[in-house]
Amino acid sequence: MKNLLVFGLALMISVVGSCQMSYSTKNKKAIKYFEEGIQKERELAADGRPNYVGAIECFQKAIEKDPNFLEAYGMSVTFYEKLGDYENGYKTGKKAVELNLTGPGSSYLYYKTADLAFKTKKYEEAIKYGEQFLKINRNPELKVKTEEIISSAKFALKSIEEGVEIQLVNLGPGVNTKEPEYFPSLTVDEKTMIFTRQVHVPNTPDHVPGQEDLYISHKGPDGKWEKATALPRKINHPMANQGAPSIGADGSTVVFIGCQNVDGSYPEGYQGFGSCDIYITKKLGNKWYPPRNLGNKINSFHWETQPSLSADGKTMYFIRGDRRIKQQAMVRPDLKLNVGDIYVSYLSENGEWSAPIKLPDNINTPHKEESVFIHPDGRTLYFGSDGHPGLGGTDIFMTKLQDDGSWSNPINLGHPINSPADEATLIVASSGRYAMLGSDRPGGFGDMDIYQFNMPEKFRPDPVIYVEGIAYNIKNQEQRLGAKFQLFDLESGKEVVRSQADPVNGEFLVTLPVNKEYSLIANHDGFMMFTKNFTLTVPENSEESYHLNVPMQPFEPGSSVRLDNIFFDFGEYTLRKESYVELDKFVKFLKSNPSLKVELGGHTDTRGDKERNKILSQNRAKAVHDYLLSKGIPQANLSYKGYGDTEPIISDEKINALTAKEDIEAAHQQNRRTEYKIVEILK
């Protein structure tokens, strides 16, 4: 960037550094006003910033004395931009280029005018002045930047023409205040939100950024968000920033960012490796536990921020940046430096996070990526960037993970989701039907507010639904259990979720893709392994959850539990491959509990020949028995028996009372099963 002809800054240095400066004007009064403007910039305004307003007034007086005073136009444009007054900056630049002024830095005015035209949504003018600049420019770096402006302006025009209709709704005073609110994170049931609020620090100027803390809000019975409250002091520290939360699918795990104190030390209870690190905290019942640093594979000397956990809790996306570039970018935001890139890390079987991998170049650009969010479908990634063609500032993009592990080329969410202002911190509800984002667009409660809008169909993720339930002792339902459980896609055999019920209240909450058949396997010390087979289908546009309780049987001789994911073809006793997921987990369970002697029982329904049913059930129980032996379970701990149709769960009398064909078949299916029974508990 050092080779860029940054007109205003270079000119200011030249003027101050040399009393022999040669101007494009000979008008002494114009020069006098101009140099007064340079001095004004050194003064501090009431808000504590340089007195840009006073300086611009002097430059405008200089232009009145000589309407062709090139340097006065250039400095006016530069200072208007520093003030964020892009409209007047554009008007001043346009006036200068239409005068066809020549001299050092005159070509740069074409570039800045194109840039400010884009920032003020004058996209056709941005293309016009950008193309004029390219005809006279000799700077290769400015050529690239101008081509980006032209490309983005053309995209903006097309996006507006093809724009979708959305209804942007402010979340209201329960969440938003005069302070900035951003980085929302939703539980999968969409009833609880944790977000970042920037709280003003007493006795500091208004323009100084506030203290970032985490706040939580719950959706009330009326559908409105209730007044947010700060998370406890053990998480929010008064001398350092905490923010950018991501709630795990279980609703009790939160990863977030914790930063150093102003003096470079870490807050009480925190340990860190860089300026900002990723931490994890858990809530059991209503109690939040102290945060823990995720370690030096994830966190570095530089800074990590804006994590997003996948629904299965085994993949985490986040932003990593160079702290030196970040410091430079804070001084020169106009340079569009590469402040951060998107990385991904995977949770291993031993509970450690892998070394992060940078996402490919079709996602990460030489500029800034931020605000990454992985949807509960595990495939759709949303992120902010100012490096891809867009409508200005930071735009939001979408990409999808392909079957071969690659990422699709990002799609800009377009107008009106994106605007010339900064859009970031987008999340999409598990239903996919609406999204939330933080935006500083006009009309809110304060600086940046959190908004909700209907997500257009073409930008929606794959449909998922949340599964909720309670794990408990079947002998005493008041005893809730923190059972560990896994969910498998039966077709692929792949684990899709690994989680744990809350040890205090036994509740669990996970998200799963719809229209698939699943196997659930749950374990808890002192209890028999519980299994369940279910197909997750929901009506289109349904917002209902799928309820699935986990009643667990304590170890007692004579107690039996159904192995719900053992499959045979009709009339056969050869195990189908879908059975191996559950059988392998059962092997692990038996090896972890070597004191258990179990009987494997085969059962059929009451249809067909009784003797044949008994032989079939015997052979099926033996097939399971033999598989367990082959995996190392001692023969002394195993036995098997075929019960045929002698122990139905649903009697013929009850089945005969059913009228619907599907209900009758489901009842017979309940009777066809493989169970294991505790015969003896060895001392």
XYZ file of C-alpha atoms in Angstrom:
683
model
C 0.000 0.000 0.000
C 2.981 2.330 0.491
C 3.105 3.010 -3.274
C -0.447 4.327 -3.377
C -0.760 7.989 -4.208
C -2.976 8.826 -1.245
C -3.622 12.396 -2.267
C -4.732 14.033 0.944
C -2.118 12.520 3.236
C 0.780 12.949 0.830
C -0.207 16.534 0.133
C -0.585 17.391 3.808
C 2.906 16.051 4.554
C 4.358 18.028 1.677
C 2.697 21.251 2.746
C 3.749 20.975 6.360
C 7.241 19.728 5.572
C 8.271 22.383 3.069
C 7.833 26.123 3.175
C 8.751 26.121 -0.541
C 5.623 24.158 -1.500
C 4.433 24.964 -5.015
C 0.650 25.170 -5.318
C -1.587 24.990 -8.351
C -2.741 28.529 -7.548
C -0.974 31.861 -7.293
C -3.819 33.447 -5.328
C -2.272 34.432 -1.983
C -5.599 34.582 -0.124
C -6.482 31.099 -1.367
C -3.102 29.803 -0.196
C -3.565 31.530 3.176
C -6.950 29.837 3.751
C -5.547 26.512 2.620
C -2.627 26.622 5.063
C -4.986 27.708 7.852
C -6.969 24.567 7.076
C -3.861 22.429 7.466
C -3.261 23.996 10.884
C -6.915 23.551 11.904
C -6.617 19.799 11.397
C -4.000 19.768 14.167
C -6.496 21.191 16.643
C -8.857 18.960 18.600
C -12.595 19.366 18.148
C -15.095 19.037 21.007
C -15.414 15.286 20.394
C -11.674 14.782 20.840
C -10.943 14.149 17.157
C -8.939 16.390 14.790
C -10.842 19.500 13.755
C -11.741 18.289 10.265
C -14.825 20.502 10.095
C -12.812 23.672 10.756
C -10.211 22.556 8.231
C -12.832 21.943 5.519
C -14.316 25.402 6.107
C -10.895 26.889 5.386
C -10.425 24.753 2.264
C -13.833 25.831 0.949
C -12.877 29.475 1.455
C -9.705 28.772 -0.503
C -11.804 27.322 -3.348
C -14.010 30.428 -3.315
C -10.904 32.524 -3.894
C -9.689 30.223 -6.664
C -12.222 27.709 -8.054
C -9.358 25.805 -9.757
C -7.328 25.237 -6.570
C -6.599 21.495 -6.969
C -5.024 20.899 -3.547
C -7.970 22.472 -1.700
C -10.359 20.088 -3.479
C -8.149 17.136 -2.643
C -7.887 17.929 1.055
C -11.619 18.656 1.290
C -12.409 15.229 -0.189
C -9.912 13.566 2.171
C -11.322 15.213 5.304
C -14.969 14.715 4.308
C -14.196 11.006 4.035
C -12.527 10.982 7.451
C -15.707 12.527 8.865
C -17.808 9.879 7.168
C -19.543 12.582 5.116
C -19.331 10.690 1.850
C -22.049 12.771 0.152
C -20.202 16.081 0.419
C -16.941 14.328 -0.328
C -18.436 13.014 -3.554
C -19.895 16.398 -4.537
C -16.532 18.095 -3.980
C -14.658 15.438 -5.959
C -17.183 15.539 -8.803
C -16.852 19.319 -9.055
C -13.080 19.015 -9.291
C -12.975 16.302 -11.976
C -15.588 18.090 -14.083
C -13.295 21.136 -14.097
C -10.634 18.892 -15.706
C -8.014 20.150 -13.267
C -4.468 18.987 -13.921
C -1.420 18.649 -11.753
C 0.082 16.233 -9.203
C -2.682 14.166 -7.665
C -5.392 15.216 -10.115
C -5.863 11.640 -11.386
C -6.311 10.470 -7.821
C -9.390 12.681 -7.535
C -11.029 10.566 -10.250
C -10.373 7.456 -8.145
C -11.730 9.028 -4.932
C -14.774 10.403 -6.734
C -15.539 6.927 -8.103
C -15.026 5.452 -4.628
C -17.312 7.988 -2.930
C -19.924 7.684 -5.693
C -20.060 3.964 -4.901
C -20.309 4.597 -1.161
C -23.256 6.921 -1.741
C -25.088 4.408 -4.005
C -24.406 6.393 -7.195
C -23.368 3.247 -8.983
C -23.538 4.508 -12.572
C -21.350 7.499 -11.636
C -18.930 5.150 -9.862
C -18.532 3.184 -13.092
C -18.163 6.389 -15.138
C -15.448 8.014 -13.000
C -13.725 4.691 -12.375
C -13.397 4.050 -16.110
C -12.131 7.611 -16.648
C -9.512 7.046 -13.958
C -8.303 3.812 -15.557
C -7.578 5.709 -18.781
C -5.105 8.047 -17.054
C -3.865 5.961 -14.115
C -0.336 4.540 -13.935
C -0.521 3.017 -10.465
C -1.052 -0.793 -10.575
C -2.451 -1.004 -7.047
C -5.002 1.731 -7.673
C -5.903 -0.026 -10.921
C -6.892 -3.150 -8.954
C -8.881 -1.127 -6.416
C -10.699 0.778 -9.158
C -11.557 -2.405 -11.020
C -13.053 -3.698 -7.751
C -15.179 -0.549 -7.470
C -16.436 -0.916 -11.045
C -17.180 -4.630 -10.587
C -19.042 -3.986 -7.339
C -21.011 -1.102 -8.849
C -22.118 -3.273 -11.764
C -23.124 -6.007 -9.311
C -25.045 -3.465 -7.202
C -27.052 -2.262 -10.201
C -27.918 -5.839 -11.128
C -28.741 -6.727 -7.513
C -31.123 -3.783 -7.158
C -32.830 -4.703 -10.414
C -33.264 -8.322 -9.243
C -33.812 -7.422 -5.585
C -35.998 -9.537 -3.342
C -38.572 -8.215 -0.912
C -37.790 -8.508 2.768
C -39.352 -7.041 5.855
C -36.631 -5.831 8.189
C -37.890 -5.691 11.780
C -35.989 -4.176 14.702
C -35.967 -6.636 17.633
C -37.166 -3.859 19.911
C -36.178 -2.332 23.250
C -35.753 -5.665 25.004
C -32.588 -6.186 22.976
C -31.648 -2.875 21.366
C -30.642 0.327 23.163
C -28.798 3.535 22.337
C -25.617 1.448 22.732
C -24.432 -0.759 19.834
C -25.794 -4.328 19.794
C -24.497 -6.978 17.405
C -23.258 -10.590 17.069
C -26.531 -12.367 17.968
C -26.591 -16.123 18.568
C -29.761 -18.226 18.833
C -30.522 -21.532 20.468
C -31.907 -24.070 18.013
C -35.392 -23.756 19.502
C -35.129 -20.021 18.695
C -36.268 -19.037 22.195
C -33.019 -17.731 23.718
C -30.509 -15.268 22.305
C -27.060 -14.227 23.522
C -25.485 -11.186 21.894
C -22.810 -8.518 22.293
C -23.549 -5.073 23.668
C -21.009 -2.270 23.716
C -21.533 -0.429 27.001
C -20.281 3.124 27.361
C -17.498 3.461 29.926
C -18.081 6.368 32.341
C -15.777 9.388 32.098
C -14.687 8.658 28.523
C -15.469 10.708 25.362
C -18.511 9.590 23.368
C -16.426 8.612 20.335
C -14.274 6.184 22.345
C -15.543 2.590 21.847
C -17.311 1.153 24.866
C -16.843 -2.029 26.844
C -18.089 -5.185 25.091
C -20.127 -7.582 27.256
C -22.392 -10.581 26.676
C -26.135 -10.233 27.244
C -28.940 -12.793 27.197
C -32.618 -12.391 26.304
C -35.518 -14.849 26.206
C -38.521 -14.780 23.899
C -41.701 -14.131 25.875
C -45.096 -15.824 25.419
C -46.125 -12.912 23.176
C -43.220 -13.575 20.821
C -41.342 -10.430 21.863
C -37.818 -10.441 23.242
C -37.704 -9.739 26.973
C -35.298 -7.248 28.541
C -31.758 -8.533 28.183
C -29.529 -9.055 31.190
C -25.753 -9.312 31.379
C -24.146 -12.716 31.843
C -22.515 -13.130 35.266
C -19.312 -11.419 36.375
C -17.295 -14.646 36.051
C -17.829 -14.293 32.262
C -18.184 -10.523 31.746
C -15.158 -8.742 33.166
C -15.384 -4.951 33.721
C -11.862 -4.250 32.433
C -11.831 -6.280 29.203
C -14.023 -7.114 26.210
C -16.105 -10.276 25.914
C -18.250 -10.771 22.827
C -19.116 -12.608 19.603
C -20.915 -15.568 21.248
C -21.936 -18.792 19.539
C -24.414 -21.058 21.328
C -23.965 -24.789 20.825
C -26.915 -26.855 19.689
C -27.389 -28.203 23.216
C -28.201 -24.680 24.404
C -25.800 -24.931 27.322
C -22.417 -24.537 25.618
C -21.208 -21.085 24.549
C -17.956 -20.205 22.826
C -17.045 -16.531 22.782
C -14.203 -14.047 22.591
C -12.285 -12.714 25.577
C -9.667 -10.003 25.155
C -6.764 -8.609 27.111
C -7.097 -5.683 29.457
C -5.999 -2.265 28.203
C -2.594 -2.800 29.861
C -2.077 -6.132 28.057
C -2.813 -8.339 31.083
C -5.629 -10.876 31.237
C -8.753 -10.416 33.377
C -9.143 -12.332 36.596
C -10.040 -15.961 35.862
C -8.811 -15.741 32.253
C -5.649 -17.089 30.655
C -4.706 -16.189 27.120
C -2.187 -16.406 24.305
C -2.933 -13.300 22.220
C -4.814 -10.034 22.186
C -8.168 -11.844 21.845
C -8.760 -15.577 22.342
C -11.669 -18.006 22.028
C -13.097 -19.338 25.309
C -15.798 -21.844 26.210
C -18.293 -21.799 29.073
C -21.121 -24.121 30.060
C -24.438 -23.696 31.817
C -25.729 -26.580 33.925
C -29.236 -25.989 35.163
C -29.239 -22.247 35.824
C -25.562 -22.002 36.784
C -22.860 -20.654 34.483
C -19.362 -22.052 34.958
C -16.075 -20.094 34.610
C -14.779 -19.837 31.041
C -11.886 -21.961 29.776
C -9.405 -21.036 27.034
C -9.574 -23.430 24.058
C -5.793 -23.729 23.993
C -2.863 -22.768 21.801
C -3.893 -24.838 18.781
C -6.895 -22.556 18.356
C -5.511 -19.374 19.922
C -2.305 -17.625 18.870
C -0.141 -14.597 19.658
C -2.299 -12.563 17.293
C -6.090 -12.551 17.622
C -8.971 -14.946 17.092
C -12.591 -13.882 17.051
C -16.177 -14.532 15.977
C -16.408 -18.326 16.465
C -19.310 -20.389 15.163
C -20.002 -23.921 16.388
C -21.623 -26.537 14.169
C -24.784 -28.242 15.403
C -22.915 -31.439 16.281
C -20.353 -29.449 18.280
C -17.464 -31.062 16.377
C -16.584 -28.273 13.928
C -15.797 -24.649 14.670
C -15.298 -21.816 12.228
C -13.690 -18.559 13.341
C -11.735 -15.506 12.224
C -7.975 -15.236 12.702
C -6.030 -12.066 12.026
C -2.611 -10.462 12.432
C -2.647 -8.037 15.375
C -0.152 -5.735 13.604
C -2.384 -5.404 10.551
C -5.383 -4.901 12.825
C -3.641 -1.990 14.557
C -2.740 -0.488 11.177
C -6.311 -0.889 9.945
C -7.653 0.990 12.969
C -5.551 3.986 11.894
C -6.221 3.628 8.156
C -9.641 1.983 7.602
C -9.662 3.338 4.033
C -6.927 0.893 2.994
C -9.158 -2.231 3.172
C -6.408 -4.305 4.736
C -6.628 -8.069 5.270
C -7.706 -7.827 8.896
C -8.947 -11.419 9.134
C -9.529 -14.729 7.353
C -11.893 -17.638 8.023
C -10.426 -20.785 9.592
C -11.934 -24.131 10.582
C -10.985 -26.619 13.319
C -12.334 -30.084 14.154
C -12.920 -31.683 17.542
C -11.104 -35.014 17.854
C -12.249 -38.136 19.692
C -10.030 -37.184 22.658
C -11.777 -33.833 23.045
C -8.980 -31.679 21.592
C -9.371 -29.205 18.741
C -7.247 -29.746 15.635
C -4.819 -27.226 14.194
C -6.964 -24.694 12.278
C -7.135 -24.818 8.496
C -7.648 -21.670 6.436
C -10.633 -21.833 4.091
C -9.732 -21.706 0.375
C -9.101 -18.611 -1.720
C -12.547 -18.617 -3.303
C -13.830 -17.786 0.217
C -10.976 -15.783 1.770
C -9.814 -12.709 -0.146
C -6.806 -10.352 0.191
C -9.181 -8.058 2.091
C -11.343 -8.609 5.179
C -13.528 -11.587 6.070
C -15.557 -11.571 9.270
C -18.752 -12.653 11.032
C -18.695 -16.306 10.004
C -21.782 -18.421 10.790
C -22.354 -22.116 10.103
C -26.028 -23.039 9.985
C -27.276 -26.077 11.956
C -27.539 -27.961 8.640
C -23.721 -28.178 8.821
C -23.300 -27.240 5.143
C -24.403 -23.635 4.667
C -21.874 -20.976 5.678
C -22.646 -17.260 5.852
C -19.928 -14.647 6.291
C -19.101 -10.968 5.893
C -16.502 -9.664 3.451
C -15.396 -6.461 1.791
C -13.218 -8.380 -0.679
C -15.906 -9.877 -2.940
C -18.019 -7.722 -5.293
C -20.779 -6.099 -3.261
C -22.862 -3.054 -2.496
C -20.273 -1.306 -0.332
C -18.785 -1.684 3.107
C -18.967 -5.234 4.456
C -21.537 -7.393 2.663
C -22.932 -10.786 3.646
C -22.271 -13.832 1.477
C -23.353 -17.478 1.412
C -21.410 -20.586 0.399
C -22.220 -24.312 0.654
C -20.012 -27.264 1.539
C -19.993 -29.705 -1.364
C -19.947 -33.514 -1.151
C -16.264 -33.548 -2.196
C -15.293 -31.215 0.675
C -14.920 -28.077 -1.461
C -16.882 -24.843 -0.998
C -19.119 -23.330 -3.658
C -18.268 -19.860 -4.904
C -19.826 -17.297 -2.548
C -23.146 -15.681 -3.415
C -23.786 -12.094 -2.342
C -27.151 -11.916 -0.557
C -27.778 -8.755 -2.519
C -30.086 -5.797 -2.147
C -31.783 -5.007 0.206
C -30.119 -7.369 2.729
C -26.823 -5.707 1.893
C -26.419 -1.954 1.552
C -23.597 0.615 1.273
C -23.429 0.508 5.081
C -21.698 -2.322 6.948
C -23.776 -5.487 7.238
C -22.330 -8.188 9.408
C -23.014 -10.571 12.263
C -25.725 -12.430 10.354
C -27.222 -15.629 11.744
C -29.980 -17.792 10.272
C -32.557 -19.515 12.466
C -32.530 -23.310 12.478
C -35.835 -23.275 10.582
C -34.119 -21.272 7.825
C -37.174 -19.060 7.446
C -35.719 -15.944 9.016
C -32.364 -14.402 9.831
C -30.908 -11.776 12.140
C -28.170 -9.248 11.562
C -26.527 -6.262 13.154
C -26.711 -3.052 11.125
C -26.061 0.629 11.652
C -28.696 1.661 9.092
C -30.872 4.681 10.015
C -34.047 4.321 12.090
C -32.823 2.150 14.953
C -32.518 2.743 18.682
C -28.863 3.713 18.515
C -25.553 3.061 16.815
C -25.967 -0.570 15.678
C -29.096 -2.631 16.327
C -30.088 -6.246 15.775
C -32.769 -6.799 13.119
C -34.791 -9.785 11.945
C -35.990 -10.410 8.398
C -37.605 -13.134 6.338
C -34.906 -15.094 4.521
C -35.539 -15.312 0.753
C -35.962 -18.879 -0.492
C -32.830 -18.848 -2.671
C -30.608 -18.007 0.307
C -32.081 -20.532 2.738
C -30.091 -23.467 4.147
C -31.129 -27.107 4.040
C -34.177 -27.777 6.275
C -33.501 -29.035 9.801
C -35.610 -29.517 12.893
C -34.720 -29.560 16.546
C -35.161 -32.668 18.653
C -35.784 -32.150 22.347
C -36.308 -34.483 25.263
C -35.412 -35.557 28.799
C -33.169 -38.354 30.037
C -34.396 -39.905 33.276
C -34.404 -43.011 35.482
C -37.325 -45.180 34.334
C -37.754 -46.398 37.947
C -37.890 -42.852 39.312
C -38.784 -40.208 36.768
C -37.856 -37.437 39.189
C -34.225 -38.531 38.862
C -32.941 -36.725 35.801
C -29.764 -37.990 34.138
C -26.910 -36.306 32.302
C -26.821 -39.144 29.776
C -24.282 -39.014 26.970
C -25.792 -39.811 23.610
C -24.960 -40.123 19.944
C -27.155 -39.891 16.875
C -26.300 -41.715 13.667
C -27.602 -41.432 10.124
C -28.619 -45.045 9.511
C -28.180 -44.844 5.743
C -24.568 -43.633 5.878
C -23.643 -44.968 9.315
C -22.065 -41.610 10.132
C -22.361 -39.964 13.518
C -24.256 -36.699 13.112
C -24.535 -35.546 16.734
C -22.670 -36.270 19.955
C -24.008 -34.507 23.014
C -24.997 -34.809 26.663
C -28.206 -34.111 28.534
C -28.040 -31.463 31.247
C -26.929 -33.289 34.434
C -29.242 -31.113 36.528
C -32.543 -31.294 34.656
C -31.858 -34.062 32.119
C -32.900 -31.875 29.176
C -31.268 -32.062 25.758
C -31.729 -30.214 22.506
C -30.141 -30.990 19.114
C -30.787 -30.197 15.463
C -31.063 -32.763 12.684
C -31.729 -32.673 8.936
C -35.252 -33.815 8.118
C -36.460 -36.792 6.086
C -33.799 -39.191 7.374
C -33.768 -42.326 9.545
C -31.717 -42.088 12.734
C -30.327 -44.258 15.490
C -30.024 -42.807 18.996
C -27.712 -44.498 21.498
C -27.533 -43.213 25.099
C -25.308 -44.219 28.014
C -25.035 -43.297 31.677
C -22.980 -44.893 34.437
C -24.987 -47.568 36.281
C -27.683 -47.750 33.592
C -28.327 -50.034 30.642
C -27.521 -48.745 27.173
C -30.666 -47.217 25.633
C -31.297 -47.265 21.884
C -34.002 -45.818 19.693
C -34.753 -45.919 15.983
C -36.816 -43.127 14.447
C -37.485 -41.447 11.131
C -37.515 -37.674 11.248
C -40.219 -36.396 8.930
C -42.124 -33.167 9.394
C -44.824 -31.425 7.368
C -43.589 -28.667 5.073
C -43.182 -25.286 6.867
C -43.850 -26.922 10.245
C -42.160 -25.244 13.201
C -42.938 -28.057 15.634
C -40.066 -29.835 17.367
C -39.646 -33.598 17.574
C -39.957 -34.834 21.168
C -37.932 -37.859 22.182
C -37.495 -38.930 25.804
C -34.733 -41.263 26.989
C -35.993 -43.509 29.845
C -32.986 -45.391 31.215
C -33.083 -48.695 33.078
C -30.721 -49.041 36.066
C -28.570 -52.169 36.365
C -30.788 -54.870 37.917
C -30.839 -58.629 37.287
C -33.837 -59.469 35.123
C -34.027 -56.003 33.528
C -34.203 -55.974 29.745
C -33.785 -53.267 27.072
C -34.613 -53.390 23.393
C -31.786 -53.018 20.860
C -33.817 -50.868 18.505
C -31.395 -50.704 15.578
C -30.791 -54.407 14.864
C -32.103 -55.245 11.397
C -32.743 -58.465 9.439
C -34.328 -59.034 6.067
C -37.800 -60.622 6.106
C -37.607 -64.249 7.201
C -33.796 -64.139 7.412
C -31.295 -64.113 10.259
C -28.258 -62.507 8.611
C -27.496 -59.123 10.156
C -27.966 -56.173 7.834
C -25.110 -53.663 7.670
C -27.250 -50.937 9.290
C -27.063 -53.022 12.503
C -23.305 -52.634 12.920
C -23.402 -49.070 14.270
C -25.497 -50.127 17.249
C -23.742 -53.462 17.746
C -20.327 -51.773 17.869
C -21.600 -49.354 20.513
C -23.048 -52.318 22.420
C -19.621 -53.993 22.307
C -18.096 -50.853 23.819
C -20.812 -50.790 26.501
C -20.192 -54.424 27.486
C -16.425 -53.935 27.589
C -16.943 -50.923 29.870
C -19.149 -53.051 32.148
C -17.411 -56.452 32.378
C -19.424 -57.400 35.490
C -22.590 -57.792 33.442
C -23.717 -61.206 32.210
C -26.394 -60.727 29.555
C -28.833 -62.835 27.599
C -29.651 -61.902 24.014
C -33.309 -62.545 23.276
C -34.947 -62.834 19.856
C -38.682 -62.138 19.482
C -41.098 -62.362 16.551
C -44.647 -61.186 16.028
C -47.546 -63.650 16.387
C -48.144 -64.142 12.682
C -46.984 -67.334 10.959
C -46.028 -70.788 12.200
C -45.084 -70.813 15.885
C -42.287 -73.363 15.562
C -40.780 -71.540 12.630
C -40.998 -68.254 14.558
C -39.133 -69.800 17.465
C -36.345 -71.141 15.231
C -36.072 -67.772 13.450
C -35.871 -65.856 16.739
C -33.257 -68.321 18.032
C -31.106 -67.846 14.940
C -31.408 -64.069 15.090
C -30.374 -63.976 18.752
C -27.443 -66.255 17.872
C -26.381 -63.911 15.049
C -26.082 -61.049 17.543
C -24.349 -63.358 20.048
C -21.793 -64.459 17.456
C -21.070 -60.882 16.387
C -20.340 -59.894 19.990
C -18.045 -62.911 20.414
C -16.158 -61.903 17.254
C -15.531 -58.475 18.791
C -13.963 -59.858 21.953
C -16.834 -60.183 24.433
C -16.142 -63.261 26.628
C -18.346 -66.308 26.047
C -18.918 -66.535 29.805
C -20.690 -63.157 29.745
C -23.073 -64.068 26.922
C -26.023 -66.357 26.286
C -28.879 -66.283 23.803
C -32.439 -67.534 23.484
C -35.218 -67.477 20.916
C -38.621 -66.656 22.400
C -40.582 -66.764 19.162
C -43.981 -65.085 19.683
C -44.390 -66.014 23.348
C -43.635 -62.568 24.854
C -45.357 -59.928 22.714
C -45.242 -56.298 23.840
C -48.662 -55.710 22.264
C -51.154 -58.555 22.539
C -53.187 -59.934 19.633
C -56.318 -58.749 21.416
C -55.111 -55.139 21.275
C -53.863 -55.505 17.705
C -57.212 -56.907 16.566
C -58.918 -53.825 17.994
C -56.885 -51.568 15.658
C -58.457 -50.476 12.365
C -55.757 -48.563 10.488
C -53.422 -50.777 8.466
C -50.344 -48.711 9.389
C -51.207 -48.955 13.113
C -51.549 -52.732 12.889
C -48.188 -53.056 11.143
C -46.523 -50.741 13.686
C -47.841 -52.937 16.515
C -46.402 -56.089 14.930
C -43.128 -54.207 14.428
C -43.022 -53.511 18.165
C -43.258 -57.231 18.822
C -40.445 -58.107 16.375
C -37.319 -57.194 18.308
C -33.951 -58.095 19.752
C -33.429 -57.437 23.467
C -30.660 -57.879 25.962
C -31.368 -58.858 29.570
C -29.108 -58.686 32.607
C -28.823 -62.245 33.909
C -26.291 -61.574 36.634
C -24.109 -58.780 37.987
C -20.786 -60.283 38.997
C -19.248 -59.131 42.238
